[in-house]
Each structure stands twice: as C-alpha cells, then as structure tokens.
Coordinates of C-alpha atoms in Angstrom, one line a residue:
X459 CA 54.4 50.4 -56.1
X460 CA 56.5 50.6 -59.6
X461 CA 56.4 54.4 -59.8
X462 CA 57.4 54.8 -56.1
X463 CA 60.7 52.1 -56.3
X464 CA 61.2 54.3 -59.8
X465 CA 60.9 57.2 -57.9
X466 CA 63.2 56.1 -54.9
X467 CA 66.1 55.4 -57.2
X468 CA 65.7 58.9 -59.2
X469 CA 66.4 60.1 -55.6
X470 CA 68.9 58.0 -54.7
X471 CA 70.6 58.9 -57.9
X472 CA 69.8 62.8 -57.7
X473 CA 68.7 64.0 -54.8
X474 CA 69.0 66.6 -52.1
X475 CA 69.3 66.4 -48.0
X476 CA 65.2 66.8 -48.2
X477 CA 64.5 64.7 -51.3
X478 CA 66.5 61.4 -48.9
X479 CA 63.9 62.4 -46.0
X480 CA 61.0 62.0 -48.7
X481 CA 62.6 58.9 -49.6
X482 CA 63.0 57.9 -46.2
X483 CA 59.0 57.9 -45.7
X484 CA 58.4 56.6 -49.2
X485 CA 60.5 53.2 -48.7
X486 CA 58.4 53.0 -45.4
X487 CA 55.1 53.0 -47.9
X488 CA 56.7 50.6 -50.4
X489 CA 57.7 48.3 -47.1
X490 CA 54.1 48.7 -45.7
X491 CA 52.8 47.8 -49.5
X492 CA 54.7 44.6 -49.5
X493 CA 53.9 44.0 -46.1
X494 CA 49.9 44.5 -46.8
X495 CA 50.4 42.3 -50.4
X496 CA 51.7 39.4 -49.0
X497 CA 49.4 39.3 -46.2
X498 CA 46.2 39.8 -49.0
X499 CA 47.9 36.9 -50.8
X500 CA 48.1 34.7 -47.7
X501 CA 44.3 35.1 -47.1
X502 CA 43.3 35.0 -50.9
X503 CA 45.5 31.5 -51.1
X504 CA 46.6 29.7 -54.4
X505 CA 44.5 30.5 -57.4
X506 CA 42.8 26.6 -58.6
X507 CA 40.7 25.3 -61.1
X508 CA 37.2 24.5 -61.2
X509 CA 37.3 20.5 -61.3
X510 CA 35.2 20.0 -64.5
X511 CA 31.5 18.7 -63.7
X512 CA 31.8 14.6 -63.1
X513 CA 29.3 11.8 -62.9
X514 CA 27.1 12.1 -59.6
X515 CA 29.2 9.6 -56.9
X516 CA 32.6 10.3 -58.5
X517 CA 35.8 10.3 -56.1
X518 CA 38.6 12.4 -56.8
X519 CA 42.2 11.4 -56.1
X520 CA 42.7 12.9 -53.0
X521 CA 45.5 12.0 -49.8
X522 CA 44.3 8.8 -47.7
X523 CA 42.2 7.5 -50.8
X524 CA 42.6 3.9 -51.2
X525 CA 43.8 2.8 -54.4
X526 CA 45.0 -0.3 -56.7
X527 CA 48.1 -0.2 -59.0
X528 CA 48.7 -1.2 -62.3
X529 CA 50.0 -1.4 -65.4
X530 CA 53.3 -0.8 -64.2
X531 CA 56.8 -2.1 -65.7
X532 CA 57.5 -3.4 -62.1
X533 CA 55.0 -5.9 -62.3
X534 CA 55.8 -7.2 -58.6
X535 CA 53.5 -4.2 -57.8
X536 CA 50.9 -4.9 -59.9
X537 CA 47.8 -5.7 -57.8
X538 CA 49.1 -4.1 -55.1
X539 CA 47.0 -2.0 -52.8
X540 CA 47.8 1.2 -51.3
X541 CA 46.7 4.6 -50.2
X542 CA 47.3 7.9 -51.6
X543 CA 49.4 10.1 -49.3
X544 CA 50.4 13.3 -51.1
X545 CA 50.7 14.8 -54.4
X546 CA 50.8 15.2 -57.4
X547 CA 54.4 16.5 -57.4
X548 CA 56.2 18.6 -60.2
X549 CA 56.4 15.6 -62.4
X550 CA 52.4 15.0 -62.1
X551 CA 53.3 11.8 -59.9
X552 CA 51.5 11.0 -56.7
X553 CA 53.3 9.3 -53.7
X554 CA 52.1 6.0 -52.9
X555 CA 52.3 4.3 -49.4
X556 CA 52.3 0.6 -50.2
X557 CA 52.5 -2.6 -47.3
X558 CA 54.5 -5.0 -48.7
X559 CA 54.7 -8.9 -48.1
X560 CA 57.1 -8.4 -44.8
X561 CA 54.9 -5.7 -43.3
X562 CA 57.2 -2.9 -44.0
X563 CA 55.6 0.0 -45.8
X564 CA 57.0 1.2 -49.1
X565 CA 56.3 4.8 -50.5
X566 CA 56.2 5.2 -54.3
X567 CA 55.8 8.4 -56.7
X568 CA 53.2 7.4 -59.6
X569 CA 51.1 8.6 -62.3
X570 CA 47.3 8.7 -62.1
X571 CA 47.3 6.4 -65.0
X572 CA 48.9 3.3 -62.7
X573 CA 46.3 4.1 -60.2
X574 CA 42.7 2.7 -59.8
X575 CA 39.9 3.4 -57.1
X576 CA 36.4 2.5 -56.4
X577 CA 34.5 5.7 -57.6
X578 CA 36.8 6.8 -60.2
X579 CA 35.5 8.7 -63.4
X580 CA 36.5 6.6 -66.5
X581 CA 35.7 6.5 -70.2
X582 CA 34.8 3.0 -72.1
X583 CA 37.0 2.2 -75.0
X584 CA 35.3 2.0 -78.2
X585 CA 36.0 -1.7 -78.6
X586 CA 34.0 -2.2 -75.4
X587 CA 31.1 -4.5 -75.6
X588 CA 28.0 -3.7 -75.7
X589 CA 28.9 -1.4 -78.3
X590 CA 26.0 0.8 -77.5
X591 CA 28.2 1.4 -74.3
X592 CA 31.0 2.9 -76.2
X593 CA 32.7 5.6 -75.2
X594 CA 30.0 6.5 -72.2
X595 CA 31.7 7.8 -69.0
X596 CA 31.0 5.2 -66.3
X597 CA 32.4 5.0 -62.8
X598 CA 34.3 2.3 -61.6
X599 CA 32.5 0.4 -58.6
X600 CA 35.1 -2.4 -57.6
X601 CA 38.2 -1.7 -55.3
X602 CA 40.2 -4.3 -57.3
X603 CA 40.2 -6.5 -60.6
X604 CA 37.9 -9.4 -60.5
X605 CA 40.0 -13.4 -60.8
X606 CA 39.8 -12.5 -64.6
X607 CA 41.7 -9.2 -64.3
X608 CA 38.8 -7.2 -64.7
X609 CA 37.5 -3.5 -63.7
X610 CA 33.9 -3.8 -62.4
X611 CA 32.4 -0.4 -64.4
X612 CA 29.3 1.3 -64.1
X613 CA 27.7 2.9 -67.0
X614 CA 25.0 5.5 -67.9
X615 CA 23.2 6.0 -71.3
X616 CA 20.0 8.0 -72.0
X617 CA 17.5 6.5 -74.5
X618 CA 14.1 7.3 -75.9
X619 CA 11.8 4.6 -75.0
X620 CA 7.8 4.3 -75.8
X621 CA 5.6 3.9 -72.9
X622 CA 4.6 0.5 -73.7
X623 CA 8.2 -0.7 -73.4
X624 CA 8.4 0.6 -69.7
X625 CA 7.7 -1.4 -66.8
X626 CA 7.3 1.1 -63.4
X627 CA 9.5 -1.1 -60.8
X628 CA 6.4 -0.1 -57.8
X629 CA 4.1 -1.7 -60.2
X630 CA 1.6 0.9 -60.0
X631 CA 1.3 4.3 -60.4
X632 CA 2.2 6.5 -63.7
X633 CA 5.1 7.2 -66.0
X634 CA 6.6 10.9 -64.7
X635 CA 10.1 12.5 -64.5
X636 CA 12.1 10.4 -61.7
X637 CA 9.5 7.6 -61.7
X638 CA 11.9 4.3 -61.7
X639 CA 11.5 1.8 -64.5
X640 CA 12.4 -1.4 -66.2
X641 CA 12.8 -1.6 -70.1
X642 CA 11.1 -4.4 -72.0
X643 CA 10.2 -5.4 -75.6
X644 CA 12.8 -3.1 -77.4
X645 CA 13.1 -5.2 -80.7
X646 CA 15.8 -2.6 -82.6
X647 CA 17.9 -2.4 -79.2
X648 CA 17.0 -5.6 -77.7
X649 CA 20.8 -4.7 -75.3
X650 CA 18.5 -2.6 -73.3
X651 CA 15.8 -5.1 -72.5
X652 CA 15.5 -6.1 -69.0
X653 CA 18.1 -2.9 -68.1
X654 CA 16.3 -0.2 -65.3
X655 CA 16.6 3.2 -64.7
X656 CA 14.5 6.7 -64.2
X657 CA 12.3 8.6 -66.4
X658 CA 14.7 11.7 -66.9
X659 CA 12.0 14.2 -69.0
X660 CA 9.5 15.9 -68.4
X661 CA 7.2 14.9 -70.8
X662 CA 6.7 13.0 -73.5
X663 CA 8.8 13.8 -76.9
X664 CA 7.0 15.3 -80.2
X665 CA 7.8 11.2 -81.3
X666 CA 5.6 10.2 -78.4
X667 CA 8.9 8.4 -76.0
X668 CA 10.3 9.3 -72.8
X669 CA 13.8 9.7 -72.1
X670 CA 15.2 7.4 -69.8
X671 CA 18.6 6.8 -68.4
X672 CA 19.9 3.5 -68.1
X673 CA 22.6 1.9 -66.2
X674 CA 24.8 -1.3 -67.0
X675 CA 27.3 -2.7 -65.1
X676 CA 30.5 -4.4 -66.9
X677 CA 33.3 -6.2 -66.4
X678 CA 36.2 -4.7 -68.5
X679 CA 40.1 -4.8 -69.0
X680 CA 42.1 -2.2 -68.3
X681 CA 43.0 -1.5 -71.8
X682 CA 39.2 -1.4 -73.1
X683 CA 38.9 1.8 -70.4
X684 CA 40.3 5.6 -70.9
X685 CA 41.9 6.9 -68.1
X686 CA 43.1 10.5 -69.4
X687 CA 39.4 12.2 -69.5
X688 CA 38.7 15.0 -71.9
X689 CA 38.9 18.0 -70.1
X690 CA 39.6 20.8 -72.3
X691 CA 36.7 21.5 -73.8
X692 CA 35.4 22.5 -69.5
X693 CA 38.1 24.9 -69.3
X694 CA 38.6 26.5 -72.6
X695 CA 35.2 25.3 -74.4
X696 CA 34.4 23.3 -77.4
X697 CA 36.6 25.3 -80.0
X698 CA 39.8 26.6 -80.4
X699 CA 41.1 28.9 -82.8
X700 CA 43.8 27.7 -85.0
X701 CA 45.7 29.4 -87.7
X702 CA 43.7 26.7 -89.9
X703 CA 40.3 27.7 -88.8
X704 CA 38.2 25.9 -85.5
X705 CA 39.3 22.9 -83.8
X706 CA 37.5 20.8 -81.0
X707 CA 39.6 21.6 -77.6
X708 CA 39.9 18.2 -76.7
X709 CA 41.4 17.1 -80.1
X710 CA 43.8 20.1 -79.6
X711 CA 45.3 19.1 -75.9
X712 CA 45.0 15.3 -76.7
X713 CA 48.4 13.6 -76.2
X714 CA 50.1 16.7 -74.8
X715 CA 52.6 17.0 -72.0
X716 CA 52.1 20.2 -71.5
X717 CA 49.5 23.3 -72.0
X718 CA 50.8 26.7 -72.0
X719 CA 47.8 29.2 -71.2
X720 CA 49.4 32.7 -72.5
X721 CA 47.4 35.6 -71.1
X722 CA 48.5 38.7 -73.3
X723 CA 47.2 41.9 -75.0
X724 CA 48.2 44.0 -78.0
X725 CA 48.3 47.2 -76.1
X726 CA 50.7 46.3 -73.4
X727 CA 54.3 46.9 -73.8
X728 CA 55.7 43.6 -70.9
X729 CA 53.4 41.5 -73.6
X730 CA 54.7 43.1 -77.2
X731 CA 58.5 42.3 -75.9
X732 CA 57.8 38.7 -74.3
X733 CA 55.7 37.5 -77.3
X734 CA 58.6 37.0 -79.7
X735 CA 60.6 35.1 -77.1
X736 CA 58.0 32.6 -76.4
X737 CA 57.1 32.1 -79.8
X738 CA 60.7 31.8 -81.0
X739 CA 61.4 29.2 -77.8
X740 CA 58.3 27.6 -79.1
X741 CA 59.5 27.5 -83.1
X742 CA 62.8 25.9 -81.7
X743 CA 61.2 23.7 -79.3
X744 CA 59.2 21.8 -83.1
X745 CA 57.6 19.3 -80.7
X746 CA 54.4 17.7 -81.0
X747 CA 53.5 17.2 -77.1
X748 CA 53.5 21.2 -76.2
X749 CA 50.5 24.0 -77.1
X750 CA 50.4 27.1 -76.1
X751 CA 46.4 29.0 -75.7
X752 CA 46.5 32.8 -76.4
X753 CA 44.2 34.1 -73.8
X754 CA 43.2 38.4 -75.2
X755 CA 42.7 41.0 -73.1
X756 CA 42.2 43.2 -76.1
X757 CA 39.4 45.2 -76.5
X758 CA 38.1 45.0 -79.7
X759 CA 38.6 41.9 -82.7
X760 CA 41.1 43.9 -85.1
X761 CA 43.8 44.3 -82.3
X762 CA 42.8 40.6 -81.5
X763 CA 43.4 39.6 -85.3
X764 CA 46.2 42.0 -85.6
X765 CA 48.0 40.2 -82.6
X766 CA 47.5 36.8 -83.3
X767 CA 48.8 37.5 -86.4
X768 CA 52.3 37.2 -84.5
X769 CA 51.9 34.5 -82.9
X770 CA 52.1 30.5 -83.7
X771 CA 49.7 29.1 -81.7
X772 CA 46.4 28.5 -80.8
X773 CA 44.2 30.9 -79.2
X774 CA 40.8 31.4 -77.2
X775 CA 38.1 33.2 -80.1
X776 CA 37.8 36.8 -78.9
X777 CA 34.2 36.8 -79.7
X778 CA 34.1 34.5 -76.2
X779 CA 34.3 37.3 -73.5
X780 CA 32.7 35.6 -71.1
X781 CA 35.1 32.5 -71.0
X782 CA 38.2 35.2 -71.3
X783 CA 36.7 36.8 -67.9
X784 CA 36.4 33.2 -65.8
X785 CA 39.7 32.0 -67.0
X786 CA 41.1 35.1 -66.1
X787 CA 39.1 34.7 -61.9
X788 CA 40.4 31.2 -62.3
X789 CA 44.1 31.7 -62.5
X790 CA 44.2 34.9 -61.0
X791 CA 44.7 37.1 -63.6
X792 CA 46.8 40.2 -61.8
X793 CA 48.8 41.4 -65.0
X794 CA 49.7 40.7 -68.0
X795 CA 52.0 38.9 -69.5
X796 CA 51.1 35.9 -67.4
X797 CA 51.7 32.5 -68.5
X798 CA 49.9 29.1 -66.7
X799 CA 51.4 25.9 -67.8
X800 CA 49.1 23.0 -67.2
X801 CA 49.6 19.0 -67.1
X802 CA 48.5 17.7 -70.8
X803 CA 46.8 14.8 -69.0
X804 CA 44.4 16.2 -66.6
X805 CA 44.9 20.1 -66.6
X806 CA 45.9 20.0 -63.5
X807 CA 48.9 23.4 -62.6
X808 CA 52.0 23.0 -62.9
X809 CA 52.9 26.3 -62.8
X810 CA 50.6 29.6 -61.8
X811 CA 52.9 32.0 -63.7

C-alpha cells in the first residue's frame, strides 16, 4: 500500500496521458485495500490482554457488578452501594450509578481502589494477623464492611503437614490428592490447628508430609488489604533488564502511573529516527511514576545490546523469545515502531499505539 500511494504521487507529479489511466486503476486498488483493511480490522476487533491467572471464584470488575465505596475524600459516600455501569475511562475511572437517600440515582467516575465487591482478588497486608497469612492473595467474600468497618477476606495457604496431624472430614477412608481434611496437633504452627482443607499432592514428600491447602477466613480493615495486585511479572515475567543489571517486574512498575511498552528494532529505519525522541521526552519528563519496556524484534543479542545501548530505559531480556512473540499476538504487533502505554495500577490499555 506505501509503494503504490509513493507511486501514485511520482505520477501525479510526472506523468503522461497513459501513466494518469494507470493511476486511475491503481487508486481504485489502494481504495479497495483500505476498504478490505478496515473491514479485516472490524472482524479481528481491539487487540486485549490476557487477564493474569486469579484465585479460583474471583470476579472481575465488569458493568452491572455490584459494588461498595470507600475510602473516598467525600465521605457522605462512604458505605455507599452501587453498581458498575461502564468503564474504565481515559483517566482509569469507572462510572458509578449510586441511589441516594431521596431515591434519585447519582452516577460517579471512580477508581478501582474506592471500589469493593464480593469476589474481588485482594492481597493481605503484611501487618495482617495471623502473620502466617501475610501477604497471601485471598478473595473477599462479604458485599459490605462488617459493624466494625471490616472486609470479610478469604484466604489460601499451602502447608506440609504429617499424616498423623490430619483428620479426613468423612472419617473414613485414606489420605489421597483432593481427599478433604482437618489439621490437628501442629505444636510449631499451632495457627493452623483446627483449620480444613484438601490434600493438594500427590504423594507423600521425601520428609514423609503431604501438602495441604488451607483456608482462613478474616475480618480485616481496609488499610491491612492491597488493592493494586502485582501484575507485571504475568505480562512481562519475573525480570527486567535494567541498565544496572535484573530487576523483579513488579518492583519495576510498582507505584507507576504509567507503563510505556516500546516495540522497536535496530534494523528499522521508523524505529532508529523515533528512539531519540522518546528517550529525550523521557530524559525531560525526570519523573519517578513513568517506565518505558523495550520490547526487540532484533534477531540476534549484539544488535539487541548494541540498541539498548541508546536507550534509557528498561527492557525485555532478548534471550526471552518466547515472551517477545506473545506480547507481540497480544497487542497486535503490525509494525514497528509501536508504542502501548498501560495504567501503572492494573495494566489495563490506555492506549494501543
């Protein structure tokens, strides 16, 4: 399609009485090009992300979900229930129908973070209590705080427990994978005495225990849970590349705004003129709550290193093709340059490109 609109304008520019009947037919193929494009891009729809894998049970925010607020600066609307209706917008905020005292219904744009829902993916604070508990992912399983102005929380933990601490709940039978139990006896962990759950091994471990997971139910304040899950880590994997060496993801992203996902290549041209514009906006810009991920598309490490070089950022590792490939079938890699910005606090797309 570039070479032909090239083309067309050489003979716009040059041509003779049969060069403008070629072009004639050859804007017809350039209009039946778009045409055929845009009706491919209609059936292919919006490139998305994978949601990272949650808890078993876990809702997602979605329209008509009900949901609590909180935590807000109005605090008239603390406490308040409502129901999701659309979003998130291009702020990341989510518009809220709410049915105030005189019966009139009131729609407001807000965060996530003010939002709570039965079935919601959390992450306990590592103050909460038990601190065995600490920092497990747990789902919340009440539609509203409790008269104390708590969140009722489920948690999972998998421990190694010996067969004479297990109790199977049919009272009969024997200990398998699945087989539901109750814990007893534990005298190092005695939090986990009288807690039940499944048998989730296969066998026994070379120390003779099976492992089991447990569940716990507590009653927590809003500040002893973490709203903003990890989710970096599912998308780019564990480790970044830094001009310092390998970081965790999730330490990288933490606290950002906004994450820039810069899909670029040594060899291409587009790419070698954009590069220095981003990373001189990105030198000006100096702030703390913006990264950008170099994604390659370079075909061997020196070009990588050679590249990178350039740049101020962080980048994927080239040595993980495999993750290069799915990012690239996630966003709908087309061309390059192509840059994804992301919401810092769930990784949700702001914009495609």
């Amino acid at each position: 399609y570039f070479h032909l609109e090239q083309f067309c304008s050489g003979v716009k520019k040059f041509g003779s009485s049969e060069s403008v009947q070629v072009l004639g037919m050859l804007s017809q193929i350039i209009s039946a090009l778009q045409a055929l494009y845009a009706f491919l891009k209609s059936l292919c729809g919006s490139p998305s992300i994978e949601e990272p894998s949650g808890i078993p049970g876990s809702v997602v925010a979605s329209a008509g979900l009900p949901v609590a607020l909180h935590s807000l600066s109005t605090a008239s609307l603390n406490g308040k229930l409502g129901t999701l209706v659309s979003g998130p917008n291009e702020k990341g905020r989510w518009e809220v129908s709410i049915k105030q005292d005189n019966g009139e219904t009131k729609v407001v744009a807000l965060k996530l973070s003010n939002l709570m829902w039965s079935g919601r993916q959390v992450q306990l604070g590592n103050a909460v209590s038990p601190s065995e508990f600490a920092g497990l992912m747990g789902l919340v399983v009440s539609e509203s705080t409790d008269g104390q102005g708590r969140w009722i929380v489920e948690a999972k933990k998998s421990i190694n427990v010996k067969p004479a601490n297990l109790e199977l709940d049919s009272g009969s039978g024997e200990l398998k994978h699945g087989a539901c139990v109750k814990i007893s006896g534990l005298q190092s962990t005695p939090v986990f005495n009288g807690l039940s759950g499944s048998i989730a091994s296969d066998s026994l471990s070379e120390t003779g225990r099976w492992a089991v997971e447990v569940s716990k139910t507590l009653a927590l304040k809003i500040d002893d849970i973490k709203l903003e899950l990890p989710w970096a880590a599912d998308l780019f994997g564990k480790m970044l590349q830094t001009k310092s060496g390998m970081r965790p993801a999730d330490e990288i992203v933490s606290g950002k705004r906004a994450v820039l996902i810069y899909f670029s290549a040594h060899w291409c041209p587009p790419c070698k003129g954009f590069t220095p514009v981003l990373a001189d906006a990105y030198k000006k810009y100096n702030g703390t709550d913006v990264e950008v991920v170099f994604v390659s598309s370079d075909s061997d490490a020196s070009s990588f290193d050679s590249y990178y070089g350039e740049m101020p950022w962080v980048a994927l590792p080239f040595a993980d093709r495999s993750r290069q490939k799915s990012l690239s079938s996630k966003f709908g890699v087309q061309g390059i340059p192509m840059l994804v910005v992301l919401r810092g606090s769930d990784g949700s797309i702001v914009s495609e490109n």
